[in-house]
XYZ file of C-alpha atoms in Angstrom:
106
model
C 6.793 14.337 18.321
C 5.612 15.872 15.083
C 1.841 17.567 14.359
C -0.193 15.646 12.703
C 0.303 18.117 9.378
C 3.676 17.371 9.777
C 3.837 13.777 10.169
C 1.767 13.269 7.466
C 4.074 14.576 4.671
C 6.911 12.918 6.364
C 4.799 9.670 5.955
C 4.418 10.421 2.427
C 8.264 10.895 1.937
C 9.093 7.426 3.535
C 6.823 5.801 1.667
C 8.004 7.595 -1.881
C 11.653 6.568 -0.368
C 10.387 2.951 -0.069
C 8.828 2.798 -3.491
C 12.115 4.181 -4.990
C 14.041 1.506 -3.744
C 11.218 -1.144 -5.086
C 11.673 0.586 -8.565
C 15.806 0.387 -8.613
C 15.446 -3.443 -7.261
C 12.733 -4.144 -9.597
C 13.551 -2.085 -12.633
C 15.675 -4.931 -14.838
C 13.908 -8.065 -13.632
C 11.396 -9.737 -16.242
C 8.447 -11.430 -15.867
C 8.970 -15.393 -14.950
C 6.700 -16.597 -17.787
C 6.243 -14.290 -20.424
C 8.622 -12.414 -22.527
C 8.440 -8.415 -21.234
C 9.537 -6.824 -17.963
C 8.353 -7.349 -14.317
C 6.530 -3.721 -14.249
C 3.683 -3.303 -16.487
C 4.558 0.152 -17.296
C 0.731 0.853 -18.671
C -0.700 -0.105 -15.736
C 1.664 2.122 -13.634
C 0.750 5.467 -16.077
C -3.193 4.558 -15.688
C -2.474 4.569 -11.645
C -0.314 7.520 -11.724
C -2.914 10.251 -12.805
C -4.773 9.136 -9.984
C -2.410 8.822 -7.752
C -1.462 12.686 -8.490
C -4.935 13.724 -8.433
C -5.357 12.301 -4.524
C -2.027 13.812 -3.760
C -3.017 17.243 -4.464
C -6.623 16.883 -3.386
C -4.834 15.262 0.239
C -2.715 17.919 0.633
C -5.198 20.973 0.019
C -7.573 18.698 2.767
C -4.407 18.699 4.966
C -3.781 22.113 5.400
C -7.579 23.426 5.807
C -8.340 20.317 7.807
C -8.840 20.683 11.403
C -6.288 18.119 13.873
C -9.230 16.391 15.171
C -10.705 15.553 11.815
C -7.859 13.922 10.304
C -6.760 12.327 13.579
C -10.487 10.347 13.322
C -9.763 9.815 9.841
C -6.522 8.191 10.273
C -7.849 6.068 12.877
C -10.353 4.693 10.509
C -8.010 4.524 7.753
C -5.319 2.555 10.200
C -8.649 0.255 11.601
C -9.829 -0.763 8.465
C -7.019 -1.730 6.961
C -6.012 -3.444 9.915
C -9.247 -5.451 10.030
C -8.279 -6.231 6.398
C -5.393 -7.449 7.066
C -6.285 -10.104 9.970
C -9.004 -11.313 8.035
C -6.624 -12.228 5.482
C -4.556 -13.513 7.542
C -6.743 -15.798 9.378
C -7.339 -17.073 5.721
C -4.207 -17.663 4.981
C -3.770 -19.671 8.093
C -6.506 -22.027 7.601
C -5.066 -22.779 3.781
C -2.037 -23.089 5.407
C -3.000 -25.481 8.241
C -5.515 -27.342 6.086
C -5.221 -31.055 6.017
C -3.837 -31.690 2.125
C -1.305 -28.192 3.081
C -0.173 -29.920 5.770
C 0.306 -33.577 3.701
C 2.798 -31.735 1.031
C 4.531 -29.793 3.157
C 5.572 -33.374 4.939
């Protein structure tokens, strides 16, 4: 397998692969109820400065962090978010399996 200062970057060019893709399937589509385009382009320059600024501040962490430390931080990263994610998901269920949910969906 791959160090985790390698896999990292790797991670980061699947995921810019992945958004890509979004962009080219998204890029034409409009909004469903108001006139202008799916992608509020404003919204996406606002989020890209920051998204540059914690790419460059990862990667100078990445290569002067010890293995250890970003193994523990990925862990927490990868718990949290997975903690997030079941706890929305229970939610979802219980809307889902709700008693008036259950009487439209018949």
């Amino acid at each position: 397998g791959f160090s985790i200062h390698h896999a990292i970057p790797l991670t980061q060019a699947t995921v810019f692969g992945a958004s890509l893709m979004n962009l080219v399937q998204n890029i034409s589509k409009r909004h469903p109820t108001l006139d202008r385009p799916l992608i509020d382009y404003d919204t996406a320059l606002i989020l890209e400065v920051a998204t540059l600024l914690g790419t460059v501040i990862g990667v100078d962490l990445n290569r002067v962090s010890p293995v250890w430390l970003i193994t523990v931080l990925l862990i927490v990263t990868l718990s949290f978010t997975t903690y997030r994610t079941l706890l929305k998901a229970f939610e979802l269920r219980k809307i889902e399996n709700s008693p008036a949910a259950v009487q439209e969906s018949e």
